[in-house]
Structure formats: structure tokens, C-alpha cells
mmCIF file of C-alpha atoms and ligand atoms in Angstrom:
data_model
loop_
_atom_site.group_PDB
_atom_site.id
_atom_site.type_symbol
_atom_site.label_atom_id
_atom_site.label_comp_id
_atom_site.label_asym_id
_atom_site.label_seq_id
_atom_site.Cartn_x
_atom_site.Cartn_y
_atom_site.Cartn_z
ATOM 1 C CA MET S 1 14.224 21.413 10.581
ATOM 2 C CA PHE S 2 16.349 20.070 13.408
ATOM 3 C CA HIS S 3 15.185 18.895 16.839
ATOM 4 C CA SER S 4 17.028 17.884 19.951
ATOM 5 C CA LYS S 5 16.722 14.675 21.915
ATOM 6 C CA ILE S 6 18.021 13.666 25.304
ATOM 7 C CA ALA S 7 20.761 11.209 24.358
ATOM 8 C CA GLY S 8 21.874 10.489 27.929
ATOM 9 C CA VAL S 9 21.228 11.513 31.520
ATOM 10 C CA GLY S 10 23.390 11.259 34.635
ATOM 11 C CA HIS S 11 23.669 12.425 38.218
ATOM 12 C CA TYR S 12 26.017 12.675 41.160
ATOM 13 C CA VAL S 13 25.360 13.242 44.851
ATOM 14 C CA PRO S 14 27.900 13.638 47.654
ATOM 15 C CA ASP S 15 28.371 10.596 49.899
ATOM 16 C CA ARG S 16 27.451 12.403 53.100
ATOM 17 C CA VAL S 17 23.830 11.699 54.084
ATOM 18 C CA VAL S 18 22.319 14.154 56.562
ATOM 19 C CA THR S 19 19.092 12.932 58.138
ATOM 20 C CA ASN S 20 16.453 15.147 59.716
ATOM 21 C CA GLN S 21 17.499 13.599 63.014
ATOM 22 C CA GLU S 22 21.092 14.791 62.503
ATOM 23 C CA LEU S 23 19.840 18.353 61.903
ATOM 24 C CA THR S 24 18.278 18.347 65.374
ATOM 25 C CA ASN S 25 21.875 18.404 66.718
ATOM 26 C CA TYR S 26 22.452 21.810 65.118
ATOM 27 C CA MET S 27 19.087 23.573 65.458
ATOM 28 C CA GLU S 28 15.689 23.504 67.127
ATOM 29 C CA THR S 29 13.751 21.358 64.657
ATOM 30 C CA SER S 30 12.260 17.871 64.377
ATOM 31 C CA ASP S 31 11.904 15.061 61.872
ATOM 32 C CA ALA S 32 8.115 15.447 62.168
ATOM 33 C CA TRP S 33 8.177 19.209 61.389
ATOM 34 C CA ILE S 34 10.362 18.740 58.319
ATOM 35 C CA GLN S 35 8.549 15.694 56.946
ATOM 36 C CA GLU S 36 5.089 17.100 57.508
ATOM 37 C CA ARG S 37 5.842 20.371 55.698
ATOM 38 C CA THR S 38 8.270 19.244 52.992
ATOM 39 C CA GLY S 39 8.310 15.432 52.734
ATOM 40 C CA ILE S 40 12.098 15.476 53.133
ATOM 41 C CA LYS S 41 13.679 12.645 55.158
ATOM 42 C CA GLU S 42 17.330 13.257 54.370
ATOM 43 C CA ARG S 43 19.600 15.216 52.053
ATOM 44 C CA ARG S 44 23.246 15.179 50.976
ATOM 45 C CA PHE S 45 25.851 17.693 52.121
ATOM 46 C CA PHE S 46 29.072 18.200 50.159
ATOM 47 C CA GLU S 47 32.309 16.858 51.601
ATOM 48 C CA GLU S 48 34.747 19.643 52.265
ATOM 49 C CA GLY S 49 37.848 19.320 50.116
ATOM 50 C CA VAL S 50 36.143 16.686 47.940
ATOM 51 C CA ASP S 51 33.023 18.097 46.313
ATOM 52 C CA THR S 52 32.739 21.299 44.289
ATOM 53 C CA VAL S 53 29.842 22.449 42.134
ATOM 54 C CA SER S 54 31.889 22.098 38.930
ATOM 55 C CA GLY S 55 33.406 18.782 40.065
ATOM 56 C CA MET S 56 29.996 17.305 40.891
ATOM 57 C CA ALA S 57 28.745 18.567 37.516
ATOM 58 C CA ALA S 58 31.664 16.790 35.824
ATOM 59 C CA ASN S 59 30.764 13.508 37.545
ATOM 60 C CA ALA S 60 27.110 13.824 36.491
ATOM 61 C CA SER S 61 28.189 14.789 32.954
ATOM 62 C CA LYS S 62 30.483 11.774 32.596
ATOM 63 C CA MET S 63 27.600 9.486 33.564
ATOM 64 C CA ALA S 64 25.292 11.205 31.046
ATOM 65 C CA LEU S 65 27.943 10.877 28.316
ATOM 66 C CA GLU S 66 28.477 7.211 29.120
ATOM 67 C CA LYS S 67 24.727 6.512 28.979
ATOM 68 C CA ALA S 68 24.587 8.353 25.641
ATOM 69 C CA GLY S 69 27.622 6.518 24.270
ATOM 70 C CA ILE S 70 29.139 9.894 23.392
ATOM 71 C CA GLU S 71 32.746 10.938 23.885
ATOM 72 C CA ILE S 72 33.648 14.108 25.760
ATOM 73 C CA LYS S 73 35.259 15.634 22.657
ATOM 74 C CA GLU S 74 31.909 15.569 20.825
ATOM 75 C CA ILE S 75 30.466 18.238 23.156
ATOM 76 C CA GLU S 76 30.204 21.559 21.336
ATOM 77 C CA MET S 77 28.705 23.735 24.090
ATOM 78 C CA ILE S 78 28.086 23.697 27.854
ATOM 79 C CA VAL S 79 25.025 25.266 29.456
ATOM 80 C CA PHE S 80 25.414 25.269 33.245
ATOM 81 C CA ALA S 81 22.570 26.122 35.632
ATOM 82 C CA THR S 82 23.400 26.908 39.260
ATOM 83 C CA LEU S 83 22.665 29.430 42.007
ATOM 84 C CA SER S 84 25.702 28.293 43.994
ATOM 85 C CA PRO S 85 28.636 28.650 41.573
ATOM 86 C CA ASP S 86 32.178 27.776 42.689
ATOM 87 C CA TYR S 87 33.070 31.487 42.459
ATOM 88 C CA ALA S 88 30.921 34.651 42.362
ATOM 89 C CA PHE S 89 32.645 35.062 38.994
ATOM 90 C CA PRO S 90 33.605 33.559 36.620
ATOM 91 C CA GLY S 91 30.756 31.091 36.279
ATOM 92 C CA SER S 92 31.016 27.344 36.834
ATOM 93 C CA GLY S 93 30.548 26.600 33.120
ATOM 94 C CA VAL S 94 34.142 27.497 32.339
ATOM 95 C CA LEU S 95 35.354 25.397 35.284
ATOM 96 C CA LEU S 96 33.432 22.382 34.002
ATOM 97 C CA GLN S 97 34.837 23.025 30.548
ATOM 98 C CA ARG S 98 38.340 23.030 32.054
ATOM 99 C CA ILE S 99 37.762 19.772 33.959
ATOM 100 C CA LEU S 100 36.402 18.085 30.828
ATOM 101 C CA GLY S 101 39.341 19.401 28.771
ATOM 102 C CA LEU S 102 37.336 21.219 26.119
ATOM 103 C CA PRO S 103 39.120 24.548 25.588
ATOM 104 C CA GLY S 104 37.447 26.884 23.110
ATOM 105 C CA ILE S 105 33.873 25.627 23.216
ATOM 106 C CA PRO S 106 31.308 28.109 24.603
ATOM 107 C CA ALA S 107 30.275 27.754 28.253
ATOM 108 C CA LEU S 108 27.159 29.610 29.369
ATOM 109 C CA ASP S 109 25.961 29.975 32.960
ATOM 110 C CA ILE S 110 22.231 30.205 33.622
ATOM 111 C CA ARG S 111 21.031 32.007 36.743
ATOM 112 C CA GLN S 112 17.405 31.020 37.007
ATOM 113 C CA GLN S 113 17.558 29.150 40.317
ATOM 114 C CA CYS S 114 14.975 26.351 40.592
ATOM 115 C CA ALA S 115 13.914 26.869 36.960
ATOM 116 C CA GLY S 116 17.571 26.960 35.869
ATOM 117 C CA PHE S 117 17.588 23.515 34.304
ATOM 118 C CA ILE S 118 14.425 24.162 32.254
ATOM 119 C CA TYR S 119 15.860 27.487 31.045
ATOM 120 C CA ALA S 120 19.170 25.734 30.244
ATOM 121 C CA VAL S 121 17.397 23.017 28.233
ATOM 122 C CA SER S 122 15.380 25.680 26.426
ATOM 123 C CA VAL S 123 18.523 27.653 25.474
ATOM 124 C CA ALA S 124 20.386 24.521 24.350
ATOM 125 C CA ASP S 125 17.348 23.394 22.349
ATOM 126 C CA GLN S 126 17.364 26.690 20.411
ATOM 127 C CA PHE S 127 21.051 26.271 19.489
ATOM 128 C CA ILE S 128 20.347 22.756 18.221
ATOM 129 C CA LYS S 129 17.151 23.698 16.363
ATOM 130 C CA SER S 130 18.988 26.529 14.605
ATOM 131 C CA GLY S 131 21.618 24.060 13.416
ATOM 132 C CA THR S 132 24.427 25.868 15.270
ATOM 133 C CA TYR S 133 25.463 22.842 17.355
ATOM 134 C CA LYS S 134 24.751 19.117 17.311
ATOM 135 C CA THR S 135 25.751 18.106 20.846
ATOM 136 C CA ILE S 136 25.271 20.217 23.981
ATOM 137 C CA LEU S 137 25.911 19.321 27.609
ATOM 138 C CA VAL S 138 23.249 20.747 29.935
ATOM 139 C CA VAL S 139 24.031 20.624 33.648
ATOM 140 C CA GLY S 140 22.493 21.618 36.956
ATOM 141 C CA SER S 141 24.701 21.450 40.050
ATOM 142 C CA GLU S 142 24.362 22.929 43.524
ATOM 143 C CA ILE S 143 26.180 23.111 46.848
ATOM 144 C CA GLN S 144 23.606 24.918 48.955
ATOM 145 C CA SER S 145 24.590 23.639 52.395
ATOM 146 C CA ASN S 146 27.516 26.069 52.205
ATOM 147 C CA ILE S 147 25.423 29.190 51.590
ATOM 148 C CA MET S 148 22.824 28.544 54.285
ATOM 149 C CA GLU S 149 23.266 28.575 58.014
ATOM 150 C CA ILE S 150 22.786 25.175 59.632
ATOM 151 C CA SER S 151 21.485 26.813 62.795
ATOM 152 C CA ASP S 152 18.315 28.133 64.422
ATOM 153 C CA ARG S 153 18.715 31.373 62.513
ATOM 154 C CA GLY S 154 18.853 29.603 59.156
ATOM 155 C CA ARG S 155 16.519 26.696 59.889
ATOM 156 C CA ASN S 156 13.535 27.862 57.823
ATOM 157 C CA MET S 157 15.615 27.344 54.662
ATOM 158 C CA SER S 158 18.481 25.043 55.548
ATOM 159 C CA VAL S 159 16.245 22.045 56.313
ATOM 160 C CA ILE S 160 14.797 22.222 52.786
ATOM 161 C CA PHE S 161 17.831 22.530 50.520
ATOM 162 C CA GLY S 162 20.501 19.967 49.650
ATOM 163 C CA ASP S 163 23.519 19.379 47.426
ATOM 164 C CA GLY S 164 23.712 17.387 44.183
ATOM 165 C CA ALA S 165 24.135 17.448 40.419
ATOM 166 C CA GLY S 166 22.439 16.191 37.266
ATOM 167 C CA ALA S 167 23.227 16.418 33.565
ATOM 168 C CA VAL S 168 21.807 15.599 30.165
ATOM 169 C CA VAL S 169 23.421 15.396 26.750
ATOM 170 C CA LEU S 170 21.219 16.994 24.106
ATOM 171 C CA GLN S 171 21.803 15.839 20.575
ATOM 172 C CA GLN S 172 20.462 16.834 17.207
ATOM 173 C CA THR S 173 17.921 14.520 15.611
ATOM 174 C CA SER S 174 15.927 14.788 12.415
ATOM 175 C CA ASP S 175 13.051 12.699 13.820
ATOM 176 C CA PRO S 176 10.355 15.300 14.672
ATOM 177 C CA ASP S 177 8.365 12.864 16.822
ATOM 178 C CA LYS S 178 11.244 12.165 19.204
ATOM 179 C CA GLY S 179 13.015 14.398 21.673
ATOM 180 C CA ILE S 180 12.113 17.844 22.956
ATOM 181 C CA LEU S 181 8.661 18.750 21.644
ATOM 182 C CA SER S 182 8.667 22.243 23.146
ATOM 183 C CA THR S 183 9.905 24.377 26.024
ATOM 184 C CA HIS S 184 8.054 27.240 27.725
ATOM 185 C CA ILE S 185 9.802 29.761 29.968
ATOM 186 C CA HIS S 186 8.486 32.704 31.996
ATOM 187 C CA ALA S 187 9.529 35.279 34.598
ATOM 188 C CA ASP S 188 7.964 37.872 36.885
ATOM 189 C CA GLY S 189 10.508 40.073 38.649
ATOM 190 C CA THR S 190 7.787 41.680 40.785
ATOM 191 C CA PHE S 191 8.640 39.034 43.374
ATOM 192 C CA ALA S 192 12.437 39.084 43.078
ATOM 193 C CA GLU S 193 13.020 39.814 46.762
ATOM 194 C CA GLU S 194 10.616 37.147 48.073
ATOM 195 C CA LEU S 195 13.216 34.397 47.659
ATOM 196 C CA MET S 196 16.743 35.712 47.338
ATOM 197 C CA LEU S 197 20.331 35.877 48.492
ATOM 198 C CA GLU S 198 21.372 39.521 48.488
ATOM 199 C CA HIS S 199 25.131 39.100 48.865
ATOM 200 C CA PRO S 200 27.560 39.278 47.232
ATOM 201 C CA GLY S 201 25.447 41.699 45.218
ATOM 202 C CA SER S 202 26.073 45.257 44.058
ATOM 203 C CA LYS S 203 22.719 46.732 45.142
ATOM 204 C CA ARG S 204 23.512 47.900 48.664
ATOM 205 C CA LYS S 205 22.713 51.087 50.506
ATOM 206 C CA GLU S 206 26.127 50.973 52.139
ATOM 207 C CA ARG S 207 29.422 49.274 51.456
ATOM 208 C CA PHE S 208 29.673 45.735 52.672
ATOM 209 C CA ASN S 209 30.797 45.527 56.300
ATOM 210 C CA ASN S 210 31.246 42.949 59.048
ATOM 211 C CA GLU S 211 28.122 44.122 60.870
ATOM 212 C CA MET S 212 26.015 42.932 57.937
ATOM 213 C CA ALA S 213 27.557 39.481 58.239
ATOM 214 C CA ALA S 214 26.927 39.420 62.007
ATOM 215 C CA LYS S 215 23.266 40.363 61.431
ATOM 216 C CA GLY S 216 22.849 37.370 59.125
ATOM 217 C CA GLU S 217 22.480 39.453 55.986
ATOM 218 C CA LEU S 218 24.676 36.978 54.122
ATOM 219 C CA LEU S 219 21.920 34.411 54.350
ATOM 220 C CA PRO S 220 19.213 33.736 51.768
ATOM 221 C CA VAL S 221 15.665 34.771 52.646
ATOM 222 C CA MET S 222 12.375 33.163 51.650
ATOM 223 C CA ASN S 223 8.756 34.135 52.050
ATOM 224 C CA GLY S 224 7.711 30.472 52.191
ATOM 225 C CA GLN S 225 3.966 30.957 52.126
ATOM 226 C CA LEU S 226 4.070 33.350 49.159
ATOM 227 C CA VAL S 227 6.393 30.991 47.264
ATOM 228 C CA PHE S 228 3.955 28.155 47.947
ATOM 229 C CA LYS S 229 0.985 30.201 46.711
ATOM 230 C CA HIS S 230 2.660 31.168 43.444
ATOM 231 C CA ALA S 231 4.251 27.755 42.852
ATOM 232 C CA VAL S 232 0.962 25.865 43.028
ATOM 233 C CA GLN S 233 -0.527 28.263 40.479
ATOM 234 C CA ARG S 234 2.397 28.439 38.045
ATOM 235 C CA PHE S 235 3.260 24.723 37.916
ATOM 236 C CA PRO S 236 -0.148 23.520 36.586
ATOM 237 C CA GLU S 237 -0.385 26.577 34.321
ATOM 238 C CA VAL S 238 2.950 25.982 32.587
ATOM 239 C CA ILE S 239 2.377 22.208 32.338
ATOM 240 C CA LYS S 240 -0.975 22.843 30.618
ATOM 241 C CA GLU S 241 0.711 25.400 28.347
ATOM 242 C CA ALA S 242 3.153 22.714 27.160
ATOM 243 C CA LEU S 243 0.388 20.144 26.663
ATOM 244 C CA ASP S 244 -1.836 22.613 24.771
ATOM 245 C CA ALA S 245 1.051 23.633 22.508
ATOM 246 C CA ASN S 246 1.374 19.990 21.444
ATOM 247 C CA ARG S 247 -2.361 19.183 21.398
ATOM 248 C CA LEU S 248 -1.892 16.737 24.256
ATOM 249 C CA SER S 249 -3.656 16.292 27.582
ATOM 250 C CA THR S 250 -2.681 15.322 31.129
ATOM 251 C CA ALA S 251 -3.802 11.752 30.345
ATOM 252 C CA ASP S 252 -0.999 11.568 27.764
ATOM 253 C CA ILE S 253 1.730 12.245 30.347
ATOM 254 C CA ASP S 254 3.661 9.073 31.143
ATOM 255 C CA LEU S 255 5.858 10.770 33.721
ATOM 256 C CA LEU S 256 5.805 14.237 35.238
ATOM 257 C CA ILE S 257 9.092 15.263 36.780
ATOM 258 C CA PRO S 258 8.389 18.404 38.769
ATOM 259 C CA HIS S 259 11.250 20.429 40.203
ATOM 260 C CA GLN S 260 11.659 18.918 43.670
ATOM 261 C CA ALA S 261 10.722 22.060 45.605
ATOM 262 C CA ASN S 262 8.654 20.513 48.319
ATOM 263 C CA LEU S 263 6.622 17.280 48.338
ATOM 264 C CA ARG S 264 3.511 19.205 49.365
ATOM 265 C CA ILE S 265 3.802 21.347 46.245
ATOM 266 C CA ALA S 266 4.287 18.240 44.053
ATOM 267 C CA GLU S 267 1.265 16.566 45.649
ATOM 268 C CA TYR S 268 -0.830 19.672 45.076
ATOM 269 C CA ILE S 269 0.158 19.749 41.382
ATOM 270 C CA GLN S 270 -0.614 16.041 41.006
ATOM 271 C CA LYS S 271 -4.073 16.507 42.516
ATOM 272 C CA ASN S 272 -4.767 19.670 40.543
ATOM 273 C CA LEU S 273 -3.914 17.930 37.250
ATOM 274 C CA GLY S 274 -5.650 14.673 38.212
ATOM 275 C CA LEU S 275 -2.511 12.566 37.742
ATOM 276 C CA ARG S 276 -2.083 9.057 39.144
ATOM 277 C CA ASP S 277 0.844 8.205 41.435
ATOM 278 C CA ASP S 278 2.585 6.310 38.633
ATOM 279 C CA GLN S 279 2.518 9.464 36.457
ATOM 280 C CA VAL S 280 4.648 11.534 38.874
ATOM 281 C CA PHE S 281 8.236 11.038 40.028
ATOM 282 C CA ASN S 282 9.526 12.459 43.310
ATOM 283 C CA ASN S 283 12.833 11.893 45.069
ATOM 284 C CA ILE S 284 12.917 14.970 47.319
ATOM 285 C CA GLN S 285 12.540 12.557 50.276
ATOM 286 C CA LYS S 286 16.196 11.495 49.749
ATOM 287 C CA TYR S 287 17.847 14.675 48.531
ATOM 288 C CA GLY S 288 15.855 17.702 49.664
ATOM 289 C CA ASN S 289 15.492 20.563 47.207
ATOM 290 C CA THR S 290 18.592 20.616 45.008
ATOM 291 C CA THR S 291 17.397 23.636 42.991
ATOM 292 C CA ALA S 292 18.859 23.568 39.425
ATOM 293 C CA ALA S 293 20.029 19.976 39.913
ATOM 294 C CA SER S 294 16.682 18.583 41.046
ATOM 295 C CA ILE S 295 15.083 17.834 37.655
ATOM 296 C CA PRO S 296 18.084 16.102 36.001
ATOM 297 C CA LEU S 297 18.770 14.245 39.267
ATOM 298 C CA ALA S 298 15.170 13.011 39.329
ATOM 299 C CA LEU S 299 15.209 12.274 35.574
ATOM 300 C CA SER S 300 18.368 10.205 35.962
ATOM 301 C CA GLU S 301 16.973 8.192 38.885
ATOM 302 C CA ALA S 302 13.633 7.691 37.114
ATOM 303 C CA PHE S 303 15.524 6.379 34.082
ATOM 304 C CA ILE S 304 17.645 4.001 36.169
ATOM 305 C CA GLU S 305 14.533 2.733 37.982
ATOM 306 C CA GLY S 306 12.923 1.864 34.632
ATOM 307 C CA ARG S 307 10.202 4.509 34.977
ATOM 308 C CA ILE S 308 11.038 5.926 31.511
ATOM 309 C CA LYS S 309 10.617 3.852 28.360
ATOM 310 C CA GLU S 310 11.118 4.596 24.713
ATOM 311 C CA GLY S 311 8.184 6.576 23.329
ATOM 312 C CA ASP S 312 7.078 7.867 26.757
ATOM 313 C CA LEU S 313 5.864 11.439 27.112
ATOM 314 C CA ILE S 314 7.921 13.111 29.837
ATOM 315 C CA CYS S 315 6.946 16.483 31.236
ATOM 316 C CA MET S 316 9.430 18.507 33.288
ATOM 317 C CA ALA S 317 8.336 21.675 35.063
ATOM 318 C CA ALA S 318 9.832 24.119 37.527
ATOM 319 C CA PHE S 319 9.186 27.253 39.542
ATOM 320 C CA GLY S 320 11.656 29.261 41.566
ATOM 321 C CA SER S 321 13.279 32.429 42.793
ATOM 322 C CA GLY S 322 12.793 35.353 40.414
ATOM 323 C CA PHE S 323 10.025 34.367 40.177
ATOM 324 C CA VAL S 324 10.855 32.218 37.142
ATOM 325 C CA TRP S 325 9.067 29.147 35.870
ATOM 326 C CA GLY S 326 8.954 26.862 32.873
ATOM 327 C CA SER S 327 8.241 23.465 31.357
ATOM 328 C CA ALA S 328 9.663 21.105 28.762
ATOM 329 C CA LEU S 329 7.810 18.300 27.041
ATOM 330 C CA VAL S 330 9.879 15.390 25.774
ATOM 331 C CA ARG S 331 9.006 12.322 23.710
ATOM 332 C CA TRP S 332 11.630 9.808 24.905
HETATM 333 N N1 LIG R 1 11.948 23.436 62.269
HETATM 334 C C1 LIG R 1 11.015 23.709 63.196
HETATM 335 N N2 LIG R 1 10.294 24.839 63.209
HETATM 336 C C2 LIG R 1 10.520 25.736 62.220
HETATM 337 C C3 LIG R 1 11.478 25.508 61.218
HETATM 338 C C4 LIG R 1 12.214 24.300 61.265
HETATM 339 N N3 LIG R 1 13.149 23.997 60.358
HETATM 340 N N4 LIG R 1 11.486 26.555 60.394
HETATM 341 C C5 LIG R 1 10.565 27.424 60.829
HETATM 342 N N5 LIG R 1 9.991 26.926 61.943
HETATM 343 C C6 LIG R 1 8.921 27.511 62.753
HETATM 344 C C7 LIG R 1 8.735 28.979 62.533
HETATM 345 O O1 LIG R 1 9.636 29.727 63.297
HETATM 346 C C8 LIG R 1 7.294 29.185 62.972
HETATM 347 O O2 LIG R 1 7.271 29.256 64.364
HETATM 348 P P1 LIG R 1 6.192 30.205 65.123
HETATM 349 O O3 LIG R 1 4.853 29.661 64.741
HETATM 350 O O4 LIG R 1 6.539 29.992 66.541
HETATM 351 O O5 LIG R 1 6.436 31.579 64.605
HETATM 352 C C9 LIG R 1 6.620 27.888 62.570
HETATM 353 O O6 LIG R 1 7.674 26.928 62.377
HETATM 354 C C10 LIG R 1 5.810 27.984 61.306
HETATM 355 O O7 LIG R 1 6.597 28.714 60.330
HETATM 356 P P2 LIG R 1 6.065 29.023 58.916
HETATM 357 O O8 LIG R 1 7.108 29.731 58.138
HETATM 358 O O9 LIG R 1 4.700 29.653 59.038
HETATM 359 O O10 LIG R 1 5.923 27.550 58.382
HETATM 360 P P3 LIG R 1 5.049 27.014 57.216
HETATM 361 O O11 LIG R 1 4.012 26.156 57.749
HETATM 362 O O12 LIG R 1 4.679 28.079 56.253
HETATM 363 O O13 LIG R 1 6.125 26.089 56.498
HETATM 364 C C11 LIG R 1 7.502 26.130 54.541
HETATM 365 C C12 LIG R 1 7.298 26.643 55.951
HETATM 366 C C13 LIG R 1 7.729 24.612 54.588
HETATM 367 C C14 LIG R 1 8.707 26.783 53.923
HETATM 368 C C15 LIG R 1 6.207 26.438 53.760
HETATM 369 O O14 LIG R 1 5.925 27.805 53.793
HETATM 370 C C16 LIG R 1 6.296 25.997 52.348
HETATM 371 O O15 LIG R 1 6.092 24.846 52.069
HETATM 372 N N6 LIG R 1 6.586 26.946 51.438
HETATM 373 C C17 LIG R 1 6.830 26.666 50.075
HETATM 374 C C18 LIG R 1 8.149 27.175 49.742
HETATM 375 C C19 LIG R 1 9.103 26.111 49.468
HETATM 376 O O16 LIG R 1 8.830 24.940 49.380
HETATM 377 N N7 LIG R 1 10.305 26.572 49.240
HETATM 378 C C20 LIG R 1 11.374 25.714 48.938
HETATM 379 C C21 LIG R 1 11.508 25.662 47.561
HETATM 380 S S1 LIG R 1 11.729 27.168 46.767
HETATM 381 C C22 LIG R 1 11.504 26.609 45.282
HETATM 382 O O17 LIG R 1 12.050 25.595 44.961
HETATM 383 C C23 LIG R 1 10.584 27.255 44.430
#
């Protein structure tokens, strides 16, 4: 029986820091409003002509490969999670494959929004467990500041989301006590329209026209309070599911890395599960919600800061648009 381990983790964020104060130049908002409701102090915005979703993913991937001591040519598959691909189609996986110079290997895009990275890890883990591949690059990368309106009209969402990328290299191991212990993924499409970006989509009552753009129909929409309600239920549920599946308890968690949705959600989960501050890692204060990139970006920073040691039990969990949610338990 094969298992997969995280051999290396990396991240990349654009240079441009956008503080809450800067946002007040573009919309009616305040540092106090944003911090009180989300915990976010600043985020990164991509640099036009410099950063692309696939390019940022390549930078994060190169760091992950370097940390793993693995050469690019050893990668046998790419699994790429994003809700903001370079193009509507084809997906960003093939673009990353092109940048890395790996023609022929499979590149799969995952469209599970904030739970995209957990789904991507779960898919990659199955390919490794089955013995199909030994080394898989799993990436989450987002440029969301380009699909939201940095204005009064878009302020309910655009203050929350940011740009960034994170990547892990998954590698086959025969040590059953190390690496990914299990992954757990779920979905409930009942709530698909509660957090969504309709365009460019094919489900329209009428053909796309300029009036729709003028009315702001090109912007994502979010029922924030409903998302909050479901997130605080699903996160603890799916974390407990992972612990139960491995006969472990919350006391065994060395570090929980929740998807960086909103600091208030993370704090609620921490309280609900009775976790100490040192058992939870958050960096949303610096980057905002980077959707599919948020978990590998947090994992990479936690690793660099020395918060992850060999033998630690790491729990990653996410909830997002779909609704979709999931968890992954890793023995480092
Ligand atoms: N700055 C200032 N005021 C704002 C802003 C802003 N950026 N955005 C909205 N407002 C105003 C609203 O217009 C409203 O004004 P009104 O009272 O005059 O009508 C007021 O603030 C309150 O708006 P609400 O939407 O009720 O604000 P709420 O307190 O619910 O906070 C928030 C919104 C932060 C989104 C909250 O609902 C929440 O935390 N939801 C969880 C969802 C979330 O975190 N989503 C992001 C992640 S999605 C994911 O990763 C799963």
C-alpha cells in the first residue's frame, strides 16, 4: 500500500501591498469596519503585466520543489486549484505545465473555490495511493482583485479577497505513519447561488449584452451571513470527521490550518473545538482571503516560521462556494 507525503511546500505573493487605508481611497469603507468583521489588515494585489495566476503558481511551485529537493522533471502530474484561471478555458494547469516545461504530463484543474486545495490534495493522494504516480505538484493560485470591483458597488466582497499562490509537492512513501493520513471531501449544491460569479457562464436567460455589464452582473455575489452560518458548522464537522477516521482527538492536533476565509470564522472554529492559540495558524491579516491559495500559503509560512516540526499532526480544512468543504490530516 502506498501513501503520499508532503515533500515540500512553497508560496508566492505579489509585491503590491494594499492596506485597508488604501481601499478607503476607492470606496466608502474603513480600516475599523474591515478589521472588526474579517481581521484583515492588508492584502496583495497582482501587478499588471507582471503577475498571472499560472506565473504565480510557477513561482510557488519552484519554491516547493526546492524545499523538497526535487527537480522539475520528476513531476508526473499537476493538479491546479483556482477560481480565477488565466483564461475561461483552457485551465491554468496546462499553462503551468508549459511554464515548467513538462509537455505530456497530465494537468488537471480543480474548480472547488475555497475548498479547491483540499480537493486537489485529495485527488492527488488517490493517484499516489493507487500507484499511478510517485510525484504530483498540487497548486492553488488566485488573482481575485481583477474579478471584483474595487468600488462602493463591489465593497462587500473586494475588501475580503486577495491575490497569492501556494504549492506542495506530494510524493509517494511506503511509511504508513507519515504523510497524508486521510482526506474528506463534501459538497451541497443546494447553496450554489449563495456565493458565485455567474459570468462567463452558459446558464443565462438571454444572450450576454453590455447592459448586464453596466448593471454589475459581471461581479461575484455573496450572501455573507449565510456563508458564515454554514462555514462555522461545516468546519468543525469535517475536522472531527478526519480526527475520528484516524482515532485521534482535537488534543492531538499540533497545528490547524483553516482556509483563511475570515478571522472571525477561524476564531469561532478554534473556540468550538477548544484549541489553544498555538494550535491554530492564521495569516489572513496580511493576505486577505486568497481562496484556493490560502491553505498552501499558510502552510508554507507556518513551515518557514518553525511552527511545523517532524512528527506533528497537521489538520487542514476548508469551506467555500458550492457549497464545498473538506479536510486533510497529515503526519509531518
Ligand atoms: N465597508 C463598509 N461597510 C460595508 C462594507 C465595507 N467593505 N461592505 C458592506 N458594508 C455595509 C453594508 O452595506 C451594510 O450597510 P447597511 O447596514 O447600511 O445596510 C453594513 O455594512 C452591514 O453589512 P452586512 O453584509 O450585514 O455585514 P456583516 O456584518 O454581515 O459582515 C461579512 C459582512 C464580513 C461578509 C460577514 O457576513 C461575514 O463574515 N460573512 C462570512 C462570509 C465570509 O467570510 N466570506 C468570505 C469568505 S467566503 C469563503 O471563503 C468561504
